[in-house]
Short mmCIF file of C-alpha atoms and ligand atoms in Angstrom, two decimals:
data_model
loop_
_atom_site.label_atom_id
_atom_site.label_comp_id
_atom_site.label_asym_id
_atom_site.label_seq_id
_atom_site.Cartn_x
_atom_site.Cartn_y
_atom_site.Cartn_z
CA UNK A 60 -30.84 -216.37 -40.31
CA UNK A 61 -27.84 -216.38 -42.60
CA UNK A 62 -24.14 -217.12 -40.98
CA UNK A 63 -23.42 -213.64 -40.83
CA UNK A 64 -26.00 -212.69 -38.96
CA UNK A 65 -26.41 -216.06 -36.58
CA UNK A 66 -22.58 -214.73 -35.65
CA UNK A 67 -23.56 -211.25 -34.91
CA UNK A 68 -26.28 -212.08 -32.68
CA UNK A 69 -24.14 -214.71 -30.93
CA UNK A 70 -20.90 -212.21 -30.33
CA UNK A 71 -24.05 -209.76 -29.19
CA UNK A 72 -25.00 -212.00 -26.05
CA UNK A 73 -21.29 -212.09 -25.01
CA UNK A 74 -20.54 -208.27 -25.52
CA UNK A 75 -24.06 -206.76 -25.42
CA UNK A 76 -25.96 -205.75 -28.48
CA UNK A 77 -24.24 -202.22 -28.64
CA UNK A 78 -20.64 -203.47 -28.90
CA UNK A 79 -21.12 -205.16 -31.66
CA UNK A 80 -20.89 -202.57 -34.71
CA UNK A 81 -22.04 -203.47 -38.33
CA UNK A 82 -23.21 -200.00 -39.53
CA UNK A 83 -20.50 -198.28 -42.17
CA UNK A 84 -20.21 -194.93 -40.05
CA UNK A 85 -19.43 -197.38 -36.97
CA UNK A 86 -17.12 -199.38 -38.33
CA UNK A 87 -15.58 -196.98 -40.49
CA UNK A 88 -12.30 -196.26 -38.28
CA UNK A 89 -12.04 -200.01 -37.88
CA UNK A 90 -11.68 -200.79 -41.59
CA UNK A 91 -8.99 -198.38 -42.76
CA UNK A 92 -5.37 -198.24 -42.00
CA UNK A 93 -3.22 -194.93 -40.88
CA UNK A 94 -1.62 -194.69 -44.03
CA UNK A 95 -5.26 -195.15 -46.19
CA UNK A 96 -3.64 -197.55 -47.97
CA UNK A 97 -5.99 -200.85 -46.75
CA UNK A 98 -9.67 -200.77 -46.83
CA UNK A 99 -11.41 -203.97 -45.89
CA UNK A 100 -15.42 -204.90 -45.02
CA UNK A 101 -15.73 -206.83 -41.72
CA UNK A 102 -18.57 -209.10 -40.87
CA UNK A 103 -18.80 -206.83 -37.56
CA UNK A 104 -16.33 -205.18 -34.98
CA UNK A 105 -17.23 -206.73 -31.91
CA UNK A 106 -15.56 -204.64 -28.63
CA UNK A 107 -15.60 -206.76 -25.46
CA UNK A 108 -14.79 -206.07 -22.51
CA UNK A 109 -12.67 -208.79 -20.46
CA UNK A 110 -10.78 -211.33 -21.25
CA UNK A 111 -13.89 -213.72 -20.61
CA UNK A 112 -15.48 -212.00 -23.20
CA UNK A 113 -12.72 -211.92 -25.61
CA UNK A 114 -12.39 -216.13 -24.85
CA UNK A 115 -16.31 -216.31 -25.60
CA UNK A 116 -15.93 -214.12 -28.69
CA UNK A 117 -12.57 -216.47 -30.02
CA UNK A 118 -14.63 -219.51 -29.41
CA UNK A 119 -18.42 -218.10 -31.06
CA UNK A 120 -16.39 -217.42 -33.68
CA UNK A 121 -14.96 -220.26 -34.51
CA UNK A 122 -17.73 -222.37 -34.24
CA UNK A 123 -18.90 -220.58 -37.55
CA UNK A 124 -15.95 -220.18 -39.21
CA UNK A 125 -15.32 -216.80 -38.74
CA UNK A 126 -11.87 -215.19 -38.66
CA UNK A 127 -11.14 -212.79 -36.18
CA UNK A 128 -8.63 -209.52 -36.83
CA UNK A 129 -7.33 -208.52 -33.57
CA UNK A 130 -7.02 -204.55 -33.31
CA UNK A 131 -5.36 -202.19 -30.48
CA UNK A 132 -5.10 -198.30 -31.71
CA UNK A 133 -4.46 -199.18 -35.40
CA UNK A 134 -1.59 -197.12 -36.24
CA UNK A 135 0.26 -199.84 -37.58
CA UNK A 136 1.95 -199.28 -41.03
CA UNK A 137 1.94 -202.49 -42.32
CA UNK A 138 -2.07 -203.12 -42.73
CA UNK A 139 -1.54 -205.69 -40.24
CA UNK A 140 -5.59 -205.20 -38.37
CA UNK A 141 -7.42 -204.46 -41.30
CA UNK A 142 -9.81 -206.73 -41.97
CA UNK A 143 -10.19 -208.39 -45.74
CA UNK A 144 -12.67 -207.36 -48.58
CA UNK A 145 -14.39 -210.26 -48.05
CA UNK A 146 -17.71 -209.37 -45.33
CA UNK A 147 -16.45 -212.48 -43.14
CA UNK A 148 -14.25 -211.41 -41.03
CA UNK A 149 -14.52 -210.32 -37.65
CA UNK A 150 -12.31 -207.23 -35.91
CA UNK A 151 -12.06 -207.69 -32.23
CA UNK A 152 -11.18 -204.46 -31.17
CA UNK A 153 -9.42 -204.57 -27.49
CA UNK A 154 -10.26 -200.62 -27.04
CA UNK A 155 -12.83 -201.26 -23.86
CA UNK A 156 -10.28 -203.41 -22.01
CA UNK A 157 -7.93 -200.48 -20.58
CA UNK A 158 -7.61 -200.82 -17.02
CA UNK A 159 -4.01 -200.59 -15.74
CA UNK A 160 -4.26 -203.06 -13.28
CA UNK A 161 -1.22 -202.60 -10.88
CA UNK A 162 1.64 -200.29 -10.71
CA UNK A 163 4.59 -201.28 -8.30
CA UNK A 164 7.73 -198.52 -8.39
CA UNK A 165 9.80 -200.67 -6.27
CA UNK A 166 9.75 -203.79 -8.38
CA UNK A 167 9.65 -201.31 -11.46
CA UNK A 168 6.84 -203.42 -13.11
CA UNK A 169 2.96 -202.13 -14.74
CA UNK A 170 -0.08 -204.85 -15.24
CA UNK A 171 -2.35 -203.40 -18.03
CA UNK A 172 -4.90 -204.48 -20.08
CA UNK A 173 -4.45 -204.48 -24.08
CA UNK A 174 -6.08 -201.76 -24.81
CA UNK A 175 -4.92 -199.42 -22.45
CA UNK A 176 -3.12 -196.40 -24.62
CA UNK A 177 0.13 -196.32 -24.60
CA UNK A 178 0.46 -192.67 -23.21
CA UNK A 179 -2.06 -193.11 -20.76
CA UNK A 180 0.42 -195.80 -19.26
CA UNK A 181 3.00 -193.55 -19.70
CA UNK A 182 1.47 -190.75 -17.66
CA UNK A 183 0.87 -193.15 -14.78
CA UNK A 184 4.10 -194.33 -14.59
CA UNK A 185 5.57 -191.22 -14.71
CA UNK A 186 3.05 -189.85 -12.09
CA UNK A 187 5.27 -192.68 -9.86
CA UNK A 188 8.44 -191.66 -11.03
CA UNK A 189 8.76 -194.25 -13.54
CA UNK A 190 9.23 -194.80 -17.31
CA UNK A 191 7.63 -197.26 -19.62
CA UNK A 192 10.47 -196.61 -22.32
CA UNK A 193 8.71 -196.91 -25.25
CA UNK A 194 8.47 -194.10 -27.52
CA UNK A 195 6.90 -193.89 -30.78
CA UNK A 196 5.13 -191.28 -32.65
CA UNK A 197 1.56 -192.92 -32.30
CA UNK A 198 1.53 -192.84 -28.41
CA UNK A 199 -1.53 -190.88 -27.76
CA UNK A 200 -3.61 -193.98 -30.23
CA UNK A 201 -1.36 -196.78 -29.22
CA UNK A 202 -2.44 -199.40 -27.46
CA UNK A 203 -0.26 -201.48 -24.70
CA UNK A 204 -1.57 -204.61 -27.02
CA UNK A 205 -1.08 -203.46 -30.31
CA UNK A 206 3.04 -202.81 -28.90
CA UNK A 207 3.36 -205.70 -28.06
CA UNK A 208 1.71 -207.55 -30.64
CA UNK A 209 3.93 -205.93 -33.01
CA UNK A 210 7.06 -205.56 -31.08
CA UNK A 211 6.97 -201.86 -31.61
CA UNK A 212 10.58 -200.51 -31.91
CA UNK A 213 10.79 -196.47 -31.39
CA UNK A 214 13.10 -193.91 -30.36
CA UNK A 215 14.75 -195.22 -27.40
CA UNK A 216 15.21 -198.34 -28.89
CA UNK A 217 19.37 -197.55 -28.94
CA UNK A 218 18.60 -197.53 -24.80
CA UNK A 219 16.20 -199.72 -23.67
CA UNK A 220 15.67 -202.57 -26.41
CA UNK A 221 12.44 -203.47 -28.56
CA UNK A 222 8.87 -204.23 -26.87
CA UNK A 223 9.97 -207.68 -26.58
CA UNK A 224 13.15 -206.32 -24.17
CA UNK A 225 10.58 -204.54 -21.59
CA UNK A 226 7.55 -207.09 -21.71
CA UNK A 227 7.72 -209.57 -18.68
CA UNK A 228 4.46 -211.72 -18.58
CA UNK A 229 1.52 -212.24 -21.13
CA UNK A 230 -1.97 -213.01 -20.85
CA UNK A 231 -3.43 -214.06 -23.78
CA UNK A 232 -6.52 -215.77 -25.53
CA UNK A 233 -5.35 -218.61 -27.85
CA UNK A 234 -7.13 -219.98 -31.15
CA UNK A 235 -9.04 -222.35 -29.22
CA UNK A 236 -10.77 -219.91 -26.92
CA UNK A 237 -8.17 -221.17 -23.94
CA UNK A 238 -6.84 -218.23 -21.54
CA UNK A 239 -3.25 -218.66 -21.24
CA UNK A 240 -1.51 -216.44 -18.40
CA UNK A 241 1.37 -215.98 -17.19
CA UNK A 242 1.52 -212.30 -15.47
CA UNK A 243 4.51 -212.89 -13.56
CA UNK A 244 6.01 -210.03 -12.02
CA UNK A 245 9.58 -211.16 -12.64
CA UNK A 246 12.86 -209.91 -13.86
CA UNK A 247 13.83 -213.65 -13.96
CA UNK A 248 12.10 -216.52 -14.63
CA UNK A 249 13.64 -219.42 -16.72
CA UNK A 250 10.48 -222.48 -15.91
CA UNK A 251 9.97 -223.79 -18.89
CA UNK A 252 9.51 -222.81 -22.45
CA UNK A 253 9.21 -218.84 -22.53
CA UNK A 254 6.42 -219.13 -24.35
CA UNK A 255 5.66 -214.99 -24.58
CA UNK A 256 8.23 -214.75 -26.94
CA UNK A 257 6.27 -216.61 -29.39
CA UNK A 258 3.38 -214.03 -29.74
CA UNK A 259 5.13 -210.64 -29.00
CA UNK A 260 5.57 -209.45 -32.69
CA UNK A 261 3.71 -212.06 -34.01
CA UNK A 262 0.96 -209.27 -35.10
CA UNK A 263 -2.41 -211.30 -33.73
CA UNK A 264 -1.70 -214.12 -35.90
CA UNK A 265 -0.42 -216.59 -33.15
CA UNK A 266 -2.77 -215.29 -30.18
CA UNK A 267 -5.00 -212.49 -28.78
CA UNK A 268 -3.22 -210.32 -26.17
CA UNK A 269 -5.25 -209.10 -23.64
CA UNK A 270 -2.93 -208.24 -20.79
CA UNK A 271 0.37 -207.87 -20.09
CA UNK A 272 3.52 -207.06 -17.11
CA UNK A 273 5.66 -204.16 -18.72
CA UNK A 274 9.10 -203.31 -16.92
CA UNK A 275 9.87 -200.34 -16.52
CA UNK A 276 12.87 -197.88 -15.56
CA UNK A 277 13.44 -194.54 -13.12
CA UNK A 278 12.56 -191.38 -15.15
CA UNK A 279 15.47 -189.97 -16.16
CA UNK A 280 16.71 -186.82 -13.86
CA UNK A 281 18.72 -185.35 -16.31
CA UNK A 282 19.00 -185.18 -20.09
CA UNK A 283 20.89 -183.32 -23.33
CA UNK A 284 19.46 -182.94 -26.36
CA UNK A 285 21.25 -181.75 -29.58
CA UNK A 286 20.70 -181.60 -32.54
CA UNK A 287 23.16 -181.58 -35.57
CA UNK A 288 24.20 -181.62 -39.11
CA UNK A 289 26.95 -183.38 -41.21
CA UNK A 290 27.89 -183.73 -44.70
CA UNK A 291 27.72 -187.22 -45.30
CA UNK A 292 26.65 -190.53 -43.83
CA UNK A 293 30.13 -191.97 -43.43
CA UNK A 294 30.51 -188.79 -40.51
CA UNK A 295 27.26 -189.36 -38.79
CA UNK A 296 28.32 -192.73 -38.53
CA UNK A 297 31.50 -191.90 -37.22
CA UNK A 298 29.97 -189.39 -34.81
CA UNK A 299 27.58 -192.10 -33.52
CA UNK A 300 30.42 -193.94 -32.58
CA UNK A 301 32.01 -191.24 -30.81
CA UNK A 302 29.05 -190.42 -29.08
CA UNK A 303 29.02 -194.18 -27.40
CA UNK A 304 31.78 -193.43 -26.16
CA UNK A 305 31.66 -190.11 -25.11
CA UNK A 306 28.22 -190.98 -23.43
CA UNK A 307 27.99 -194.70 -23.07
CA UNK A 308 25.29 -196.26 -22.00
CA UNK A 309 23.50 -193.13 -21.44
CA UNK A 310 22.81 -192.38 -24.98
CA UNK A 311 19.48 -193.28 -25.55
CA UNK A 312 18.21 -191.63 -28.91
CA UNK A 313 20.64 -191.22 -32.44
CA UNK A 314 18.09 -190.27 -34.87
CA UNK A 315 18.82 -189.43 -38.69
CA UNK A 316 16.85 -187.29 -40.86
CA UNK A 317 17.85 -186.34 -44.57
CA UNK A 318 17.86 -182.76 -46.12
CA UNK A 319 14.71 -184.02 -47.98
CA UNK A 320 12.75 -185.05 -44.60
CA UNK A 321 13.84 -181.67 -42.85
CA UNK A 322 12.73 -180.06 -46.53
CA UNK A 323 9.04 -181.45 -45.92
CA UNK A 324 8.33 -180.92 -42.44
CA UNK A 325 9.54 -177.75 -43.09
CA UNK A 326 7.11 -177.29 -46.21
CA UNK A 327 3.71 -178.84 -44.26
CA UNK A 328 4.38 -177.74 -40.76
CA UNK A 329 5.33 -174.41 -38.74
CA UNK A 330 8.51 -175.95 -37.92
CA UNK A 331 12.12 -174.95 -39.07
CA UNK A 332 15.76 -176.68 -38.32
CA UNK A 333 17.38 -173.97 -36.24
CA UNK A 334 20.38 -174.94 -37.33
CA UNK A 335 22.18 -174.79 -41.26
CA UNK A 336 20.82 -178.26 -42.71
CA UNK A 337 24.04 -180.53 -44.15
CA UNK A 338 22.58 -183.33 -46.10
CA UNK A 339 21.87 -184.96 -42.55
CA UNK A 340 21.08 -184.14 -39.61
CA UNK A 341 21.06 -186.12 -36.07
CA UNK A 342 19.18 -185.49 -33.06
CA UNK A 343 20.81 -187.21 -30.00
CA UNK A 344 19.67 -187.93 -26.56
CA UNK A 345 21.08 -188.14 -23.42
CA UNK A 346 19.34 -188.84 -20.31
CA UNK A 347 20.45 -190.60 -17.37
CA UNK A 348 19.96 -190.13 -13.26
CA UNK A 349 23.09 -188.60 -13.16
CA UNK A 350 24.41 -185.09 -14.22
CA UNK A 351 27.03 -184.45 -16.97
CA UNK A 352 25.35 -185.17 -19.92
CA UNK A 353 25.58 -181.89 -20.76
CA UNK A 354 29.26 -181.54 -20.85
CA UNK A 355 29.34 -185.04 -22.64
CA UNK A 356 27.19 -184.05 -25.57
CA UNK A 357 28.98 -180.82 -25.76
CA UNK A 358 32.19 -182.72 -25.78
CA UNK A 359 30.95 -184.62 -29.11
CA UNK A 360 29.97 -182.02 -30.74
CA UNK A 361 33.28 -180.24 -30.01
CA UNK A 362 35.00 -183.25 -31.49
CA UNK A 363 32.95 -183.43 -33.84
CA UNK A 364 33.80 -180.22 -35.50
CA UNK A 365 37.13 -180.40 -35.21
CA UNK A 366 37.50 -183.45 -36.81
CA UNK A 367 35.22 -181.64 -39.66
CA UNK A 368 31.95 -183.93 -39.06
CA UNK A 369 29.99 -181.62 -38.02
CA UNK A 370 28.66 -178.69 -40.12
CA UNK A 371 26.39 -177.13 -37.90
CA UNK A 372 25.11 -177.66 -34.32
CA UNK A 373 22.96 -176.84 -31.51
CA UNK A 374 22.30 -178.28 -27.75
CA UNK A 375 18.94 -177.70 -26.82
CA UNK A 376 18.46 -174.78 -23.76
CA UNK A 377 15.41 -175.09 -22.78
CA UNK A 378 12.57 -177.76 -22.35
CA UNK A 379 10.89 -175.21 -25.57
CA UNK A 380 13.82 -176.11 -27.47
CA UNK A 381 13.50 -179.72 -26.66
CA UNK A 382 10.27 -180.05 -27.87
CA UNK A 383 11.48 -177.98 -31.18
CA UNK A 384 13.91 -180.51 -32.01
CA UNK A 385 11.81 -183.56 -31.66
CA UNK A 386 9.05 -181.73 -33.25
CA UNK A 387 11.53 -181.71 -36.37
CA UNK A 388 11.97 -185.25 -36.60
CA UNK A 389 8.35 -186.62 -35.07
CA UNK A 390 6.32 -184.96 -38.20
CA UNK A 391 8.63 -186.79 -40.77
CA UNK A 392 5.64 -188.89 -40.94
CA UNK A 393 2.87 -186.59 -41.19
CA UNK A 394 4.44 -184.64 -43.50
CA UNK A 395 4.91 -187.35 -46.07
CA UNK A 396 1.82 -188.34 -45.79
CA UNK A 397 0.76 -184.89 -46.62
CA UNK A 398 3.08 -185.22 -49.28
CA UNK A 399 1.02 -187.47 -50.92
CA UNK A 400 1.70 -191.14 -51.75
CA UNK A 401 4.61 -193.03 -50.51
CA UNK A 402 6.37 -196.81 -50.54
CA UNK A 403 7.90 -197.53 -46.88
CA UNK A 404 10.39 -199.21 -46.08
CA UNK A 405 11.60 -200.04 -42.92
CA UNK A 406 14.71 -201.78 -43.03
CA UNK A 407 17.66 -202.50 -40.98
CA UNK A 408 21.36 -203.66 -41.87
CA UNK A 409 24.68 -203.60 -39.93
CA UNK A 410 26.21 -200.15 -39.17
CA UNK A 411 28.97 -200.91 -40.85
CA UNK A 412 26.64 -201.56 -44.58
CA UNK A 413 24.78 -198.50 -44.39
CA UNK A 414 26.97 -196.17 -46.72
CA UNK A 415 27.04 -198.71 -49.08
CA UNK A 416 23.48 -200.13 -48.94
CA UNK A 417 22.83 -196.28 -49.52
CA UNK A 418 24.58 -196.26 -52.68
CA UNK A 419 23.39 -199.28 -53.43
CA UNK A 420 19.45 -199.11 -53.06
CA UNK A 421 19.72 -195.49 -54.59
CA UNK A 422 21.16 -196.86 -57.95
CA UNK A 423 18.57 -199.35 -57.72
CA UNK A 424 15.50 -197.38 -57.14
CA UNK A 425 16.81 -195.17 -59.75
CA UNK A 426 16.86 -198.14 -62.21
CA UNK A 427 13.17 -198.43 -61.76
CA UNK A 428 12.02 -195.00 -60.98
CA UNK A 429 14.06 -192.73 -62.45
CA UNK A 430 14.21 -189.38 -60.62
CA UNK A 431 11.81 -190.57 -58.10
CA UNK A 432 12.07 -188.56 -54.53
CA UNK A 433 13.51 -190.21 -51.33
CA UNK A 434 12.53 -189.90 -47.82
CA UNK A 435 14.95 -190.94 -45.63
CA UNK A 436 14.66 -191.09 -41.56
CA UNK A 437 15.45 -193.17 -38.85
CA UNK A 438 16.78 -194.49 -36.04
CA UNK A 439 20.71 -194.83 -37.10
CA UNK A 440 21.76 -196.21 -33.99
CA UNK A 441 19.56 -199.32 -34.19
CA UNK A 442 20.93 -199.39 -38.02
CA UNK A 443 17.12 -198.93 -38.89
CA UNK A 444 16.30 -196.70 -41.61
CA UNK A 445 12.78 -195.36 -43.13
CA UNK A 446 13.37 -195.68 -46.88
CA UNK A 447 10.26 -193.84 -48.10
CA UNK A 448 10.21 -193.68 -51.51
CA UNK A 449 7.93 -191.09 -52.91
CA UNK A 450 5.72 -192.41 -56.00
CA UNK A 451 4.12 -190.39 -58.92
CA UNK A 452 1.48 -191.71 -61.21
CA UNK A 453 3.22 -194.69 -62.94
CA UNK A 454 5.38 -195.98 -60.78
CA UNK A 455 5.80 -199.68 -60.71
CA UNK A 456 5.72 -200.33 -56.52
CA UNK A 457 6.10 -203.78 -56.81
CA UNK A 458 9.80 -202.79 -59.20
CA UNK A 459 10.89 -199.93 -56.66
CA UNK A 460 9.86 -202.56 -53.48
CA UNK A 461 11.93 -205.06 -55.16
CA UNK A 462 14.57 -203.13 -55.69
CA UNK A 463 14.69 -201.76 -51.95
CA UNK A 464 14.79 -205.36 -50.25
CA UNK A 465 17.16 -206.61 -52.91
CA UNK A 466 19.35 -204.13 -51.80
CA UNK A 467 18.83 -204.77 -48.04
CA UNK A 468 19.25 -208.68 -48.73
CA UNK A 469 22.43 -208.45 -50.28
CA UNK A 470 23.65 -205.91 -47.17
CA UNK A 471 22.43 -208.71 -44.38
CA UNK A 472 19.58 -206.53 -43.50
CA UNK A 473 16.11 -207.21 -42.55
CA UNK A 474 12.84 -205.68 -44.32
CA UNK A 475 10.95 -205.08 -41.42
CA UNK A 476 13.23 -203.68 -38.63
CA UNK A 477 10.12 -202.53 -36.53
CA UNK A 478 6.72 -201.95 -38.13
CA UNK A 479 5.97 -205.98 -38.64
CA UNK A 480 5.03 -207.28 -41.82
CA UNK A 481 1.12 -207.01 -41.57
CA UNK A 482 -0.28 -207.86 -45.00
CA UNK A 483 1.80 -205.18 -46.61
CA UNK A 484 5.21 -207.32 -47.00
CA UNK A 485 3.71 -210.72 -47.24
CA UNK A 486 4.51 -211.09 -50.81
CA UNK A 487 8.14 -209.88 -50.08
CA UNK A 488 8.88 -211.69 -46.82
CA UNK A 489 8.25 -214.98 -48.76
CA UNK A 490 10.29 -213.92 -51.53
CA UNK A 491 13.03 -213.23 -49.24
CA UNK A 492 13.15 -215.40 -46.24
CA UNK A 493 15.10 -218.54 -46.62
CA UNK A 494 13.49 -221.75 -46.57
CA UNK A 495 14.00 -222.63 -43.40
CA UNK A 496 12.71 -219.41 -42.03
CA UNK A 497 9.05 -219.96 -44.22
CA UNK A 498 8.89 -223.68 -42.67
CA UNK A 499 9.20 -222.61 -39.00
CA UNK A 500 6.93 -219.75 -39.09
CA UNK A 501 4.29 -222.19 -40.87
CA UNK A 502 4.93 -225.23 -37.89
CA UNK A 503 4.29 -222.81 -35.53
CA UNK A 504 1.08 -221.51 -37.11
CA UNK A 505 -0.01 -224.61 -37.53
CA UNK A 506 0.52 -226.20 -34.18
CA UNK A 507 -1.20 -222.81 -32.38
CA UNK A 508 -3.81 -221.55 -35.42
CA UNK A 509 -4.45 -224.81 -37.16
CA UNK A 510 -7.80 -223.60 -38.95
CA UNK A 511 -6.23 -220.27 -39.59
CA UNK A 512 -8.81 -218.03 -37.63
CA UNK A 513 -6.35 -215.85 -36.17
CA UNK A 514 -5.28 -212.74 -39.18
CA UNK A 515 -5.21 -214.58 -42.14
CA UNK A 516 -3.09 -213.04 -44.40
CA UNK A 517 -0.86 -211.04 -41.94
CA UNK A 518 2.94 -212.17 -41.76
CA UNK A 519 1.51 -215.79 -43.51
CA UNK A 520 -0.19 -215.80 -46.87
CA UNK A 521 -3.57 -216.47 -46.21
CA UNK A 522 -5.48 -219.47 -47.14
CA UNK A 523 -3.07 -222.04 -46.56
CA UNK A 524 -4.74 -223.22 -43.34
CA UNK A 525 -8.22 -224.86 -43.65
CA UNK A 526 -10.89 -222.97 -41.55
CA UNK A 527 -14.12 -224.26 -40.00
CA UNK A 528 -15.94 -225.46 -37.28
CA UNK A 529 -13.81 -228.23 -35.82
C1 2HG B 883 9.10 -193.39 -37.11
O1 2HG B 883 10.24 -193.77 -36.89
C2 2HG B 883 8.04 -194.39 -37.40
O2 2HG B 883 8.80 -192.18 -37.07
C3 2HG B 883 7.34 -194.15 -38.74
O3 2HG B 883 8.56 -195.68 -37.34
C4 2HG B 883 8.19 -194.40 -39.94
O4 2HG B 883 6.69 -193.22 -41.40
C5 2HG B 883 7.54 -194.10 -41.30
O5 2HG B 883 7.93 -194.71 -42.29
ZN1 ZN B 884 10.62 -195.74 -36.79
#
C-alpha cells in the first residue's frame, strides 16, 4: 500500500469506511472555495463524528505526515479550508458533529458542537427567547466552528463585538491529538492564561475546534430600521455620529453601500432602493428591549436633513419592508459575484481616516487600473469597509492589491478587518506586518504546530515548519 492509501484506510477505522471521501464528485464541494477562486486536491475528506474521532484522526494523521485542513461550512473568503494542489492533504470536515449540546436562558449561554450551522443555533436560541448575535450573510452554511475559527465579524458587530466578544469556553483538538477543554459556562473567569483567545481567529492553523460555550443576549423586543442616502462620506460619517448619540448603545447595525453596490444588486436581483440613491446609502438598526427607537431614528433622520446630510430617507413600516432593506445590502455579495471577477478587500481604519483613505486608495487603484470599477460596502460603524475592486482581462491583482493595503497602511488600518487572512493575503500580511508581529505569530506556531500539520499555508507561509512523523 502506498502512504496515501495506508492513511485512508487508517482514518477509515476511526470514522467508518463511508466518511472517508476520495471520489471527485464527493469531494468536490470540499475542494473549492465560495468565491471559485481556490481549487485544491485532498488526499481524502475524512468527516468524523466526535471529538474522539477528530483526536484519532489528528493523531493517524500525523503519524504519516499528513496535513490536515480543518473545514466548518466553507464560506470563508479568504481560501482559508481549501486544501493544496498537492494530493496530501487531508480536509477534516466538522459537518457530522452538530449537536447543540445545552441551552440555558437564564445564564444566557449555548454549548454546541463545531459544526452545528450557524442558523440552526440561531433558531434555537431564539425558540428560548434568546440571541446568538452574530449575523453574517452565510448563516444558513455557517458553521458555529468555522465563526469562531475565523472570528467572523458581521452586521451587529457595532453592538455586540466580534466572535471572539461572545465566545466563552473552547474545546478543542490540538496538533498532538490532545483534547483540550475548557467549556466553562462563565461570564468571568480570569484562572490562568486565557488560552481560547489564542485559536479564535486563528483559522485552524493553531488547533481544531470542535465545541464551544457561545453567550448570548435577550432577543430584542423592539427595533427601527431605516434606510438612507447622503451625498458624501464626510455626512454619513457625521450622521453615524449623530446616530450614537441619538440612539446610544442601542444602535446595533450602520451599514454603507455605494451607488455602484445598490447599481448591481439592482441589475442581478428583483430588488430596488425605495428610496432616491445619493452616492451612499446607510441602513441603520435599532433594536433594544425597550420602546422608542422609533422616535430616535426618526429624530436622526430629521436632523439629518436639516443639517443637509441626508438626501433621501425611509424608516421601514413593516416587517416586509425590513426584509426589503436588508435584502438591498445582503446581495452586495451575490451580485458581484454575478458580476463576474472581483479583488476583495476587507479593510478597516479609524473613522476619522476614511474620507481620506477613500481618496487615497482611489488615486491609487487608478494608478494601476485605470478606469477599473469599485465596489464599495460595509460595515461603517466598525470603520470596516469591502473594497471590491472589479477586474477585467489584464489587470495586474497583485498592482491593484498593493495599492489597496498601501493605502490602508499608511491610514493605520488593518487588511483583514473580518474575513481572516486564509491563504489569500499571506503574501500581503508578510509584506505588511511589522517585524515583531511576523516573529510572534511564528513562536506561537511553533510552540503549538511544531511539524506544521495544522493549514499550512493559511495566515503563515507554508513550509517553514518541518513535517513528519515525530
Ligand atoms: C459582508 O459584509 C461580507 O457582506 C462579505 O463580509 C463581503 O463580499 C464581501 O466582500
Ligand atoms: Zn462584511
Amino acid at each position: 500500500m502506498t502512504t496515501g492509501a495506508e492513511l485512508v484506510s487508517a482514518l477509515a477505522g476511526i470514522v467508518g469506511g463511508r466518511y472517508v471521501l476520495t471520489a471527485g464528485a464527493d469531494v468536490a464541494t470540499y475542494v473549492t472555495d465560495w468565491k471559485r477562486s481556490s481549487t485544491g486536491t485532498p488526499a481524502c475528506v475524512v468527516r468524523p463524528a466526535s471529538t474522539a474521532e477528530v483526536a484519532d484522526v489528528i493523531k493517524a494523521c500525523r503519524k504519516h505526515g499528513a496535513a490536515v485542513v480543518p473545514q466548518g461550512g466553507n464560506t470563508g473568503l479568504a481560501a482559508g479550508a481549501i486544501p493544496d494542489t498537492t494530493g496530501t492533504e487531508v480536509v477534516l470536515s466538522l459537518n457530522r458533529m452538530q449537536a447543540i449540546r445545552s441551552l440555558d436562558p437564564i445564564g444566557m449561554t449555548v454549548e454546541v458542537e463545531a459544526g452545528a450551522i450557524l442558523q440552526t443555533v440561531r433558531e434555537e436560541a431564539a425558540a428560548a427567547g434568546r440571541m446568538l448575535p452574530i449575523a453574517i450573510a452565510a448563516e444558513g452554511s455557517a458553521t458555529i466552528g468555522g465563526v469562531i475559527a475565523t472570528n467572523a465579524g458581521g452586521l451587529n458587530v457595532l453592538r455586540y463585538g466580534m466572535t471572539r466578544d461572545l465566545t466563552l469556553g473552547l474545546e478543542l483538538v490540538l496538533a498532538d491529538g490532545t483534547v483540550a477543554s475548557r467549556l466553562r459556562h462563565l461570564r468571568k473567569d480570569n484562572a490562568g492564561y486565557d488560552w481560547k483567545q489564542w485559536f479564535i481567529g486563528s483559522e485552524g492553523t493553531l488547533g481544531i475546534v470542535t465545541a464551544a460555550v457561545m453567550r448570548l443576549v435577550p432577543v430584542p423586543r423592539h427595533t427601527a430600521t431605516a434606510l438612507l442616502s447622503v451625498s458624501d462620506l464626510d455626512a454619513a460619517i457625521a450622521l453615524f455620529e449623530l446616530a450614537q448619540q441619538e440612539i446610544g448603545e442601542a444602535l446595533s447595525a450602520f451599514e454603507l453601500i455605494s451607488e455602484q453596490s445598490v447599481e448591481l444588486v439592482e441589475r442581478h436581483f428583483p430588488i430596488k432602493s425605495p428610496i432616491e440613491t445619493g452616492k451612499w446609502s446607510i441602513l441603520i438598526e435599532a433594536s433594544s428591549s425597550l420602546s422608542g427607537l422609533r422616535d430616535a431614528t426618526e429624530a436622526v433622520l430629521a436632523a439629518g436633513f436639516e443639517k443637509g446630510w441626508v438626501v433621501d430617507g425611509v424608516v421601514a413600516e413593516s416587517e416586509a419592508q425590513v426584509r426589503q432593506l436588508w435584502a438591498l445590502r445582503e446581495n452586495v455579495t451575490e451580485a458581484e459575484a454575478k458580476h463576474g471577477s472581483s479583488l476583495k478587500h476587507d479593510i478597516s481604519v479609524p473613522l476619522v481616516r476614511m474620507s481620506a483613505f477613500l481618496t487615497d486608495a482611489s488615486a491609487a487603484v487608478s494608478a494601476v487600473a485605470p478606469s477599473t470599477g469599485l465596489n464599495l460596502f460595509g460595515h461603517l460603524g466598525d470603520g470596516n469597509l469591502h473594497y471590491n475592486v472589479l477586474t477585467e482581462a489584464g489587470h495586474d491583482a497583485v498592482a491593484i492589491n498593493r495599492a489597496v493595503h498601501d493605502a490602508v497602511d499608511r491610514h493605520g488600518g488593518s487588511i483583514s478587518a473580518e474575513h481572516g487572512i486564509g491563504r489569500y493575503r499571506v503574501d500581503e500580511w508578510m509584506r505588511i506586518a511589522p517585524e515583531a508581529d511576523r516573529h510572534l505569530a511564528e513562536t506561537i506556531k511553533t510552540a503549538l504546530d511544531p511539524n506544521g500539520l495544522l493549514n499550512p499555508g493559511k495566515v503563515l507561509p507554508a513550509g517553514r515548519h518541518h513535517r513528519g512523523s515525530i
